[in-house]
Short mmCIF file of C-alpha atoms and ligand atoms in Angstrom, two decimals:
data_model
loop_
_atom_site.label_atom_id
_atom_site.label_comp_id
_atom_site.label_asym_id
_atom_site.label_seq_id
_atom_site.Cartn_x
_atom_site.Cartn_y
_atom_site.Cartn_z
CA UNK A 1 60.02 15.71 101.23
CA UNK A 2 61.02 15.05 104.54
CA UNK A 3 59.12 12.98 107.48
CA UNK A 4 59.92 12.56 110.92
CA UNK A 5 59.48 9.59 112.70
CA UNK A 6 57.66 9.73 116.21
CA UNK A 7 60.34 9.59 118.69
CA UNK A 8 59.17 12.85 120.42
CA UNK A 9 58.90 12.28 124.29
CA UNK A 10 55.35 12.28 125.42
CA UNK A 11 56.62 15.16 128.05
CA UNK A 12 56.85 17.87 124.67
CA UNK A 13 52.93 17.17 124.45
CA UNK A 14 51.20 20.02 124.78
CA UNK A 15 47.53 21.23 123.88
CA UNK A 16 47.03 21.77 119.96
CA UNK A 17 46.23 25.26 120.31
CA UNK A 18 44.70 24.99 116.43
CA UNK A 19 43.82 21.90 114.48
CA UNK A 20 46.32 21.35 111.49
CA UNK A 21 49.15 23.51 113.25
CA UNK A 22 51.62 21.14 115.16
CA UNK A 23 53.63 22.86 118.32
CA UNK A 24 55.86 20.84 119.03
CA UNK A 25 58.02 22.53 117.79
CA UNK A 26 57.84 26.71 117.80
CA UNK A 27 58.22 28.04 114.50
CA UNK A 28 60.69 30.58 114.66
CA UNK A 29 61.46 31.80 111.46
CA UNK A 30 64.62 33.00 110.10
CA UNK A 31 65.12 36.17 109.83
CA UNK A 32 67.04 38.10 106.74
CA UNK A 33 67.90 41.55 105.84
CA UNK A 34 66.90 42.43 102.12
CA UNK A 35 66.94 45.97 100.98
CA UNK A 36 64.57 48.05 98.98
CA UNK A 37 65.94 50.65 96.53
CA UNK A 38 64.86 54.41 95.15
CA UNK A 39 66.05 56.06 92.32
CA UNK A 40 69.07 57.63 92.86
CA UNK A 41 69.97 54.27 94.37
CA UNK A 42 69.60 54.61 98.44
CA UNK A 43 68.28 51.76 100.01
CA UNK A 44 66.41 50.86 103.07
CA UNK A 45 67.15 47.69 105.33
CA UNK A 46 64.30 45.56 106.86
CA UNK A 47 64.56 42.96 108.77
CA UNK A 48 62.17 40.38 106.73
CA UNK A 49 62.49 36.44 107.59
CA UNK A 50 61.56 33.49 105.55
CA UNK A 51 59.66 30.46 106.32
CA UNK A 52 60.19 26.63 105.13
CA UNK A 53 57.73 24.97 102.38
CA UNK A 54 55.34 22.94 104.34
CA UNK A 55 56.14 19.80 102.36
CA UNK A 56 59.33 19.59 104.15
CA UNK A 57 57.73 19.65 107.64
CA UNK A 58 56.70 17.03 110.22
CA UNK A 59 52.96 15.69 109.71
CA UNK A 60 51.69 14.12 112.72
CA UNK A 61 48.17 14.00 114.32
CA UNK A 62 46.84 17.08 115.75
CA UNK A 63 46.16 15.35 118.85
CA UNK A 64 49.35 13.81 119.28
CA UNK A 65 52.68 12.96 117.23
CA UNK A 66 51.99 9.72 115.50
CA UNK A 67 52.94 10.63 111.70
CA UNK A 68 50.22 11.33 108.54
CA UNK A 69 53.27 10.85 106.04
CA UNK A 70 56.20 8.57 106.93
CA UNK A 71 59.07 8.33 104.01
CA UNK A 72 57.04 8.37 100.93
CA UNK A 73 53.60 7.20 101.84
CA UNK A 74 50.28 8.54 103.88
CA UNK A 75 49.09 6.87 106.81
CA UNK A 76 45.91 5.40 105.21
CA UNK A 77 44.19 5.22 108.55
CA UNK A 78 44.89 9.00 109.31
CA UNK A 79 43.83 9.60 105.16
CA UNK A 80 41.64 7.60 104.17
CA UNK A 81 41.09 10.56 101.94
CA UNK A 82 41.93 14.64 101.22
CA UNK A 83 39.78 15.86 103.82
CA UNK A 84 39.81 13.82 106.73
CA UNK A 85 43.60 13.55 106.15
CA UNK A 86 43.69 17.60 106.26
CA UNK A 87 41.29 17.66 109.67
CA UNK A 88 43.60 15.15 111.29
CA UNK A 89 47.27 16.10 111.19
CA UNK A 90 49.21 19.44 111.54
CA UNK A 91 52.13 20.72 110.09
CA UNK A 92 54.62 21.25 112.73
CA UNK A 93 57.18 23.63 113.24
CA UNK A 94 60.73 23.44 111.93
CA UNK A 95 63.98 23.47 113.54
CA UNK A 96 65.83 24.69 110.50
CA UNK A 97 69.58 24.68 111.60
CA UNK A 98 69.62 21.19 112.64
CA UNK A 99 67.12 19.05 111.11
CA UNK A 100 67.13 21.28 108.05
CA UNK A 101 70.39 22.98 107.36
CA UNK A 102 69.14 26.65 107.15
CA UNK A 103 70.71 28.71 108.46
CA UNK A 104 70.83 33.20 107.93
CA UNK A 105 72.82 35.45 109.44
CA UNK A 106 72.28 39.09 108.86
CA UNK A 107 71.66 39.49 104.77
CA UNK A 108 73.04 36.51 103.97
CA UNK A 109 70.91 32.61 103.86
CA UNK A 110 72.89 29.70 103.50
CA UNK A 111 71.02 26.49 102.70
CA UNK A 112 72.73 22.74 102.96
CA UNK A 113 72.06 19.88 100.60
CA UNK A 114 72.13 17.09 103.29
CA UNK A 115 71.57 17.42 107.01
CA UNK A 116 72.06 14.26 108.87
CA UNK A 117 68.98 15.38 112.15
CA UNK A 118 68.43 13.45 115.21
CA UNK A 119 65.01 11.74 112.94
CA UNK A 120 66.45 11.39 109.71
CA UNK A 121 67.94 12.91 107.22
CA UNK A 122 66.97 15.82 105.05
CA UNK A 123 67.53 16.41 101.25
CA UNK A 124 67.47 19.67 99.67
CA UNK A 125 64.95 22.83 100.94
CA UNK A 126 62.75 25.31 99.71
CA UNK A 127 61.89 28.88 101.68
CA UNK A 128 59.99 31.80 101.12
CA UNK A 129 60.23 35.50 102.11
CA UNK A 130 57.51 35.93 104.45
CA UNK A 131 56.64 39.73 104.89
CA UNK A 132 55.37 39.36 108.28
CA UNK A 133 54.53 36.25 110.44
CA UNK A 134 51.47 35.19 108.50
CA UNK A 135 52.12 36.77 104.63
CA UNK A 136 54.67 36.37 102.08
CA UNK A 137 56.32 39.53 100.87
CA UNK A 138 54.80 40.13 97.51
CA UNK A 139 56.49 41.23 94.74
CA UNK A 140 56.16 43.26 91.40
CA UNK A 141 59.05 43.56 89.12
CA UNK A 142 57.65 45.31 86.32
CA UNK A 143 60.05 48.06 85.68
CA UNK A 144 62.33 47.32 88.12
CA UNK A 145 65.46 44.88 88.87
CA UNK A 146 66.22 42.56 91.42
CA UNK A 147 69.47 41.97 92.84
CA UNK A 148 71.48 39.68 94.92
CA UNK A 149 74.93 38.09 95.79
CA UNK A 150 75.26 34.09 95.29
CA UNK A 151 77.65 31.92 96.20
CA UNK A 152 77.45 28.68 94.13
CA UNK A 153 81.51 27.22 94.31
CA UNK A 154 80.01 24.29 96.28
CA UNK A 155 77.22 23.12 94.36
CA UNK A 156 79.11 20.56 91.55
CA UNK A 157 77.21 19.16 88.66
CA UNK A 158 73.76 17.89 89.26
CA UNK A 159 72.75 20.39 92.08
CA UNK A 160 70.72 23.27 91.59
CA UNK A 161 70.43 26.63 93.88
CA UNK A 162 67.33 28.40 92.34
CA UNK A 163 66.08 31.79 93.06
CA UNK A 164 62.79 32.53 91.52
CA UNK A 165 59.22 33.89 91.85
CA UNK A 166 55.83 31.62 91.75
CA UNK A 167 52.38 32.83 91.66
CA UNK A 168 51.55 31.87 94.99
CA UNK A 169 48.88 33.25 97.48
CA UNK A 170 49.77 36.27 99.80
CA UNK A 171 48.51 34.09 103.09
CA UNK A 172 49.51 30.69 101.45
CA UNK A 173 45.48 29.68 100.62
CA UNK A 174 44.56 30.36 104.21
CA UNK A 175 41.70 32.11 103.33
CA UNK A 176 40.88 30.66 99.47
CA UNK A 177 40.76 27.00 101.48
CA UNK A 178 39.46 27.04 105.17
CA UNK A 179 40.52 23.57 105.52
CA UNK A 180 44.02 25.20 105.58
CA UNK A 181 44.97 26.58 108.82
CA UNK A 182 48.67 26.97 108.72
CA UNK A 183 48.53 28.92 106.06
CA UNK A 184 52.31 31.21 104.98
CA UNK A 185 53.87 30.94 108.29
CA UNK A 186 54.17 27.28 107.73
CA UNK A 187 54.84 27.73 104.11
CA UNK A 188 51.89 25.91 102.51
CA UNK A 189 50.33 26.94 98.90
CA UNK A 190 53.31 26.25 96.79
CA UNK A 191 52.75 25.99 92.61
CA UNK A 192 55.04 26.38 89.63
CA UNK A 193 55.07 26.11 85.88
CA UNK A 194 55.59 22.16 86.34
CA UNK A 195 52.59 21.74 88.11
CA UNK A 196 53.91 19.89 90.57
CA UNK A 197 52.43 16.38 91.81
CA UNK A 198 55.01 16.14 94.66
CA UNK A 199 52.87 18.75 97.03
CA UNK A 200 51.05 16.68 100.10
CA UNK A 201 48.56 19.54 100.54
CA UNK A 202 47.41 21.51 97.63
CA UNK A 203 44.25 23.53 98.17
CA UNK A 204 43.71 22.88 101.62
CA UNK A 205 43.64 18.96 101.09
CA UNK A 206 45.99 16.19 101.24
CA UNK A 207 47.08 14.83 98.21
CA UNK A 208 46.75 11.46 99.46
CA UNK A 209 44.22 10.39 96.89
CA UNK A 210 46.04 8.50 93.68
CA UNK A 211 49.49 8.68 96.04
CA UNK A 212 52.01 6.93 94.17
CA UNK A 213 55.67 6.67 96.49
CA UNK A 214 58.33 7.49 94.13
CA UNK A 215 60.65 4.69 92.85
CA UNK A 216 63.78 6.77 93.36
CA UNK A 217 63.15 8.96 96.31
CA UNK A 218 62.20 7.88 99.67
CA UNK A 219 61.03 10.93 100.85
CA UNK A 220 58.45 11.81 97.68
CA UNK A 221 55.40 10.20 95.72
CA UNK A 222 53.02 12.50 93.50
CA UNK A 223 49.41 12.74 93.99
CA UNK A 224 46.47 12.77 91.07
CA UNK A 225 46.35 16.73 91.85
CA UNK A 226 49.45 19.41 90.45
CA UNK A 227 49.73 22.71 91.57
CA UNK A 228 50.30 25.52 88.54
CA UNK A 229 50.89 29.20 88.58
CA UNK A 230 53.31 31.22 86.33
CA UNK A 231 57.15 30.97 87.45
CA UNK A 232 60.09 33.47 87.00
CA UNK A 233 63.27 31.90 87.40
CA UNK A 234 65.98 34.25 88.05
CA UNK A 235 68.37 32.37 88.81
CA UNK A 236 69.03 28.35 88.32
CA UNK A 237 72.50 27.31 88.91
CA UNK A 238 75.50 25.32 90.31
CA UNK A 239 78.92 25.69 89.65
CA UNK A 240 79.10 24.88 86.03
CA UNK A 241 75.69 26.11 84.70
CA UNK A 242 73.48 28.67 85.01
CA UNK A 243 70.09 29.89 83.71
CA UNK A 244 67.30 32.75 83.64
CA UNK A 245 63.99 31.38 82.37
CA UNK A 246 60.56 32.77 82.04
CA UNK A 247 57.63 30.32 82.63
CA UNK A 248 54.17 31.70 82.15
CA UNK A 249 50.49 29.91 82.46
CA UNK A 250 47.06 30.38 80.89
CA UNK A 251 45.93 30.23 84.79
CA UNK A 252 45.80 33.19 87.06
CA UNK A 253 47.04 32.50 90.60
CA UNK A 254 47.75 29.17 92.13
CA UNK A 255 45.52 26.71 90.59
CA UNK A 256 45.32 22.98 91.03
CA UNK A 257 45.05 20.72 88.09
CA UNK A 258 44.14 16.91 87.39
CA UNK A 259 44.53 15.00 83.66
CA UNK A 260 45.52 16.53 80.57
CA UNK A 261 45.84 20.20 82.11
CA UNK A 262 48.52 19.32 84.07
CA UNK A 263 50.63 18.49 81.07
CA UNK A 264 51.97 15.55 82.13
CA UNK A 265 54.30 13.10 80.07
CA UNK A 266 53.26 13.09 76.42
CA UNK A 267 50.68 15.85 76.82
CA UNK A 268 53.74 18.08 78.02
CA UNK A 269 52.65 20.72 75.67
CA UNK A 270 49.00 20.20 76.46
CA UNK A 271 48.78 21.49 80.05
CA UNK A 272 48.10 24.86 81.66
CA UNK A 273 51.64 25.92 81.82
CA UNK A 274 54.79 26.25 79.78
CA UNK A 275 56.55 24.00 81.29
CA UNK A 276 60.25 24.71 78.89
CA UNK A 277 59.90 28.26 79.57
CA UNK A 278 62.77 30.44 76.93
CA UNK A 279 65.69 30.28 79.13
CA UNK A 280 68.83 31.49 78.80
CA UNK A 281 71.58 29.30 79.43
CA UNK A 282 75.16 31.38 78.61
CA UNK A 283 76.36 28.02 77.44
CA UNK A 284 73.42 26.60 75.46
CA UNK A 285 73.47 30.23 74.27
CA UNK A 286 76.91 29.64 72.63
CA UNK A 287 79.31 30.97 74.83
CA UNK A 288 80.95 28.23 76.41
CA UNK A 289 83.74 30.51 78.07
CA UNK A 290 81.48 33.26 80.29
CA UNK A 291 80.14 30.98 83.35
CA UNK A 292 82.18 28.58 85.17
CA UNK A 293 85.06 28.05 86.84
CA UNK A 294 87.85 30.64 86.20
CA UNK A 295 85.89 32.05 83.32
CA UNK A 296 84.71 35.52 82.63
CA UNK A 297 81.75 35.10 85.46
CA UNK A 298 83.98 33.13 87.90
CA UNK A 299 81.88 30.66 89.98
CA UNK A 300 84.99 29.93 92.42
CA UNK A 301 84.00 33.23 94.20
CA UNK A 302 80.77 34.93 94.90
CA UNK A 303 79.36 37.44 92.65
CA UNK A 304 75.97 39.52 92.66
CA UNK A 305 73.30 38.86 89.72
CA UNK A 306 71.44 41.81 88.32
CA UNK A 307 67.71 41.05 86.83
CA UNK A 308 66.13 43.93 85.23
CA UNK A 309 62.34 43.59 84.04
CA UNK A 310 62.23 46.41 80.85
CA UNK A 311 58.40 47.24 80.18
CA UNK A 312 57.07 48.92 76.65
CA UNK A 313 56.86 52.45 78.15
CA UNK A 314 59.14 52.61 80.92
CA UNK A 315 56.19 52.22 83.37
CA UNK A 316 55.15 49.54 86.11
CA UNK A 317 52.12 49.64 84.13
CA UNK A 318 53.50 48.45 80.81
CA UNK A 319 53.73 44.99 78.71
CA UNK A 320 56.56 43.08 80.21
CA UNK A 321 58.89 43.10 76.89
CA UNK A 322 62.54 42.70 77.88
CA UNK A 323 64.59 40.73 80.87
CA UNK A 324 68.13 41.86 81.25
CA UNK A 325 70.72 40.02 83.20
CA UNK A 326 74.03 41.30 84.65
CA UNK A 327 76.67 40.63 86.75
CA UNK A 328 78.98 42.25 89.04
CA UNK A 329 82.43 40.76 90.59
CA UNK A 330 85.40 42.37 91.70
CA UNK A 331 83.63 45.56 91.48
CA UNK A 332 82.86 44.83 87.55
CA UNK A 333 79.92 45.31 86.10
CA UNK A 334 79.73 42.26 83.63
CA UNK A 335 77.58 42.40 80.72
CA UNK A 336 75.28 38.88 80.11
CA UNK A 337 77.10 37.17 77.43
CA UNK A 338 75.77 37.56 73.46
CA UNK A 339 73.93 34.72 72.10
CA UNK A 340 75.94 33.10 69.48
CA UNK A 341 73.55 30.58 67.91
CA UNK A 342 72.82 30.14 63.84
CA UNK A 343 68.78 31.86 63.25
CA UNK A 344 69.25 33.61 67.13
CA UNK A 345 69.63 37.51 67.00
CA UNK A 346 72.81 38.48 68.87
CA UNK A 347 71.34 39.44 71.98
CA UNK A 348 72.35 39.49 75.53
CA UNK A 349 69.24 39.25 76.95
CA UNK A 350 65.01 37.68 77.10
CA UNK A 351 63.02 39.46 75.11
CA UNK A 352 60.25 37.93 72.55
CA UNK A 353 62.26 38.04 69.69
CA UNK A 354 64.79 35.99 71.09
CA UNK A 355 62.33 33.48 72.55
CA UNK A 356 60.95 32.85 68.93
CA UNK A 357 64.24 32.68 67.52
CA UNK A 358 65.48 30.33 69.77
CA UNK A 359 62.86 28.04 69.75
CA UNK A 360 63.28 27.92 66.08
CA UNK A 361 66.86 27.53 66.30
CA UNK A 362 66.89 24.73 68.81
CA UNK A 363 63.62 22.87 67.52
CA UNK A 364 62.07 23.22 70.09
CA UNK A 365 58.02 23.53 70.83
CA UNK A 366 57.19 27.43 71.41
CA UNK A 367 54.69 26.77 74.29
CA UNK A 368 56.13 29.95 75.64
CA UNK A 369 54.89 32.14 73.19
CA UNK A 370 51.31 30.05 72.96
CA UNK A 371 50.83 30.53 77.30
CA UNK A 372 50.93 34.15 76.99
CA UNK A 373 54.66 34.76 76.70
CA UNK A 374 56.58 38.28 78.82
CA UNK A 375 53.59 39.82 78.59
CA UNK A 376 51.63 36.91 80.31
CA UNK A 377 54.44 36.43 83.07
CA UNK A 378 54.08 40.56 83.28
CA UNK A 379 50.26 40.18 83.98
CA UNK A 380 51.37 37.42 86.95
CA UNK A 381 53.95 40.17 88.32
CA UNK A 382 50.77 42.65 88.28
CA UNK A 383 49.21 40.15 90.31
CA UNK A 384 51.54 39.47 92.42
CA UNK A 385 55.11 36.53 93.26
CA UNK A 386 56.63 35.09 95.83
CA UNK A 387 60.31 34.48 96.01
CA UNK A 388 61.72 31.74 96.85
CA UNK A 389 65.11 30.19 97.56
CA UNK A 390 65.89 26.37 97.28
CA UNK A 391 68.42 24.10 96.98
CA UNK A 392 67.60 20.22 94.85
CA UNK A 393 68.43 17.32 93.00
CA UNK A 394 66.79 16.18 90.18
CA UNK A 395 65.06 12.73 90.54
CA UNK A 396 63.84 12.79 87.38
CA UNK A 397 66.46 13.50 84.83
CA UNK A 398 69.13 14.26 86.81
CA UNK A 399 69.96 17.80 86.05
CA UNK A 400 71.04 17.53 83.02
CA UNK A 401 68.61 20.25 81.25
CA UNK A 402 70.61 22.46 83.25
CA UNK A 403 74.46 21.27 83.17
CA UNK A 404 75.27 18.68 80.66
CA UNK A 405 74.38 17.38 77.05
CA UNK A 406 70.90 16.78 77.19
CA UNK A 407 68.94 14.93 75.40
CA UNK A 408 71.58 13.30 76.36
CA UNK A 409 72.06 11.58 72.99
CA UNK A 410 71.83 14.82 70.79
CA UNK A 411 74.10 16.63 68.90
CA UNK A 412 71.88 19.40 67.45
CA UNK A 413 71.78 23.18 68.46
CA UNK A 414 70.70 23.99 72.11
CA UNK A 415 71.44 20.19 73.70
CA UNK A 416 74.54 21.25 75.11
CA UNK A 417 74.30 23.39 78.42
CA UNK A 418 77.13 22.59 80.07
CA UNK A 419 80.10 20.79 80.73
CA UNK A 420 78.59 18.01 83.35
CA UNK A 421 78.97 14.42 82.10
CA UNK A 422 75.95 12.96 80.78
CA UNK A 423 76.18 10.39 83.77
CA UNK A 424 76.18 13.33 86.50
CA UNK A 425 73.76 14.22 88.63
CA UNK A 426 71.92 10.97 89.88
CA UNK A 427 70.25 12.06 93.56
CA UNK A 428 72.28 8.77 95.00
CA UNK A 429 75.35 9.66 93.37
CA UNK A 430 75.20 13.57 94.66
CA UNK A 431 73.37 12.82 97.73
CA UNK A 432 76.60 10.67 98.57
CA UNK A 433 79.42 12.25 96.83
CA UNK A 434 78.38 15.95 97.92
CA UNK A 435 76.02 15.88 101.18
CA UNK A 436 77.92 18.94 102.50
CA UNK A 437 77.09 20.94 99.41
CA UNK A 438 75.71 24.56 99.52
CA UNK A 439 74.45 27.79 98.40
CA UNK A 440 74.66 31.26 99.86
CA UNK A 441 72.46 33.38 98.93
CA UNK A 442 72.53 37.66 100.45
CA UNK A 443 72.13 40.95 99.86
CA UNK A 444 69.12 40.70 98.21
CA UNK A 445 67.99 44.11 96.62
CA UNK A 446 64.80 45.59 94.81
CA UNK A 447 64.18 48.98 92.94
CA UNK A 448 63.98 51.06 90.43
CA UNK A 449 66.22 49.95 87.25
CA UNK A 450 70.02 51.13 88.46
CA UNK A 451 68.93 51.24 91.76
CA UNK A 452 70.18 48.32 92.83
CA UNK A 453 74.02 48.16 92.23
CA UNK A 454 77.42 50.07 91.94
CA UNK A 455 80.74 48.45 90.05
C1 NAG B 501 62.66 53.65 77.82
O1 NAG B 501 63.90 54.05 78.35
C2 NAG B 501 65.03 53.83 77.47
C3 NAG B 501 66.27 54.28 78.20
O2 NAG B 501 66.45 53.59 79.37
C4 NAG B 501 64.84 54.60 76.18
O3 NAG B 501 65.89 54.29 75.31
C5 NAG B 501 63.50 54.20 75.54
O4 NAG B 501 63.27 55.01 74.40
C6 NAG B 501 62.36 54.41 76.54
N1 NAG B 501 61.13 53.93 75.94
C7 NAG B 501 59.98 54.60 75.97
C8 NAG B 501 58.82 53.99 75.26
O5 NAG B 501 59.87 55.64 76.57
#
């Protein structure tokens, strides 16, 4: 969501070694420490790195540095249409300290809400764990937990640091789409359970067909295509809110979508994916006193989140049934708080019992359920997810699913999530108020189920 303007000196010009990769800048990614776990709980290092989405990158012409995308809007010269537009400009590398604010040290990523660069300035970010130079590291959590330390004090009402897994492709589509030549290392392939219209390239062409430039952001539009796969969010938070929500499609892999299956607007419930998901929210949960400030998760210091996906049998091999959540801080183990919600179960954790419940409870639609529910987002772990990392605003309804009364007129069961006014969380407002915002995410862990962590 992010374009530079041409101001590169003609002396960086250098040969375009491949069409559709830019170098003028090198693309030296990140690199982060993560650890992988055995029973018994010892855990090896690597040395893994992570690479930033390609929609955040320069797009200039492969023969030179004039820009493809400038703001919100294509060059309709450069594409006149998907293909040409995807033969004729390159991704570029990505300077992520200072035009991006990304920066890692050892196990620990920090990413910056607003970085003011020598082109312009740059909202939010998304990254992946790359594996090697050219794949993302896949994961499978079936039967296994995830772990990591976050550090959301600085992100106030309206911001969201999300940790998750997507359904994208190992090599990014490199090989699915030839037309795509950047491929992971440049972060392209991206999907989730919104089905995204905001991605410039999504199956190896530009987007720029039925481009509409966003009314509120100057840096994104939405083409006619969406990109779907199922989504995992582990972790979707600021300060005063957090959540853990399963989002499964009736898609395998990253699949593009047009019309009614991308379950847009009033066919919401029509599309490929489950776009609510059955989250748990503490808060919306009932317990209004276990994340926040002070409270019995304190989100004025860091703490580390514990994920554990429980199959039927106790195997890697079994229906996903169950997803556990706790914390540790101070050297506590914290158990997830009980749902306290008329028709819920009291439960501390995901399972498809409290899904159905819930969406009872609340009213809600059960597209979760109808999209294949745990086992479904199970089946997308046996295929394979990527993590990623970001840090955003919310153009379109401002956060408030996540942190405040929403809808925002509602007083029934499940719209309250949070203590954020029901005026937080405009992108101008935050963008202003809070540029220097952040999130620290580190020691990220996988293994076995008590692998992972110690009080
Ligand atoms: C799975 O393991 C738990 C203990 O962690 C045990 O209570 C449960 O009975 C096991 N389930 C099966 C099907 O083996």
């Amino acid at each position: 969501m992010f374009s530079k303007t041409a101001l590169l000196s003609l002396t960086f010009l250098s040969v375009a070694y491949a069409q559709q990769v830019g170098t003028l800048t090198a693309e030296s990614h990140p690199a982060l420490t993560v650890s992988e776990c055995s029973e018994g709980g010892s855990c090896t290092e690597s040395a893994l790195s992570v690479t930033l989405d390609s929609n955040w990158r320069w797009l200039h012409t492969t023969e030179g540095s004039d820009n493809c995308y400038t703001g919100n809007e294509w060059d309709a010269t450069l594409c006149p249409d998907g293909e040409t537009c995807a033969s004729s400009c390159a991704l570029d590398g990505a300077d992520y300290s200072s035009t991006y604010g990304i920066t890692a040290s050892g196990a620990e990523l920090t990413l910056t809400f607003v970085t003011e660069g020598e082109y312009s300035t740059n909202i939010g970010s998304r990254v992946y764990l790359l594996a090697d130079e050219s794949s993302y590291q896949m994961f499978n959590m079936k039967n296994q937990e995830f772990t990591f330390d976050v550090d959301v004090s600085n992100l106030p009402c309206g911001l969201n640091g999300a940790l998750y897994f997507v359904e994208m492709e190992e090599d990014g589509g490199l090989s699915s789409y030839p037309t795509n030549k950047a491929g992971a290392k440049y972060g392209t392939g991206y999907c989730d359970a919104q089905c995204p219209h905001d991605i410039k390239f999504i199956d190896g062409k530009a987007n720029s067909e039925g481009w509409e430039p966003s009314d509120n952001d100057v840096n994104a539009g939405t083409g006619t295509m969406g990109s779907c796969c199922s989504e995992m969010d582990v972790w979707e938070a600021n300060s005063v809110s957090s959540a853990y929500t399963p989002h499964t499609c009736t898609v395998t892999g990253q699949t593009s979508c047009t019309g009614t299956d991308c379950g847009d607007g009033d066919e919401r419930y029509d599309g490929v994916c489950d776009k609510d998901g059955c989250d748990f929210n503490s808060y919306r949960m009932g317990d209004t006193s276990f994340y926040g400030s002070g409270l019995t998760v304190d989100t004025d210091s860091p703490f580390t989140v514990v994920t554990q996906f429980i199959t039927a049998d106790n195997t890697t091999s079994g229906d996903l049934v169950e997803i556990r959540r706790l914390y540790v801080q101070n050297g506590k183990v914290i158990e997830n708080s009980v749902a306290a919600v008329d028709g819920v179960p009291e439960v501390n954790s995901i399972t498809e019992d409290f899904c159905t419940s819930q969406k009872t409870a609340f009213g809600d639609t059960d597209s979760f359920n109808e999209r294949g529910g745990l086992a479904g987002m199970g089946d997308a772990f046996d295929r394979g997810m990527v993590l990623v990392m970001s840090i955003w605003d919310d153009h379109a309804v401002n956060m408030l699913w996540l942190d405040s009364t929403y809808p925002t007129d509602s007083s029934s069961p499940g719209a309250a999530r949070g203590t954020c006014s029901t005026d937080s969380g405009k992108p101008e407002d935050v963008e202003s108020e809070s540029p220097d915002a952040s999130v620290k995410y580190s020691n990220i862990k996988w293994g076995p189920i008590g692998s992972t962590y110690s009080a």
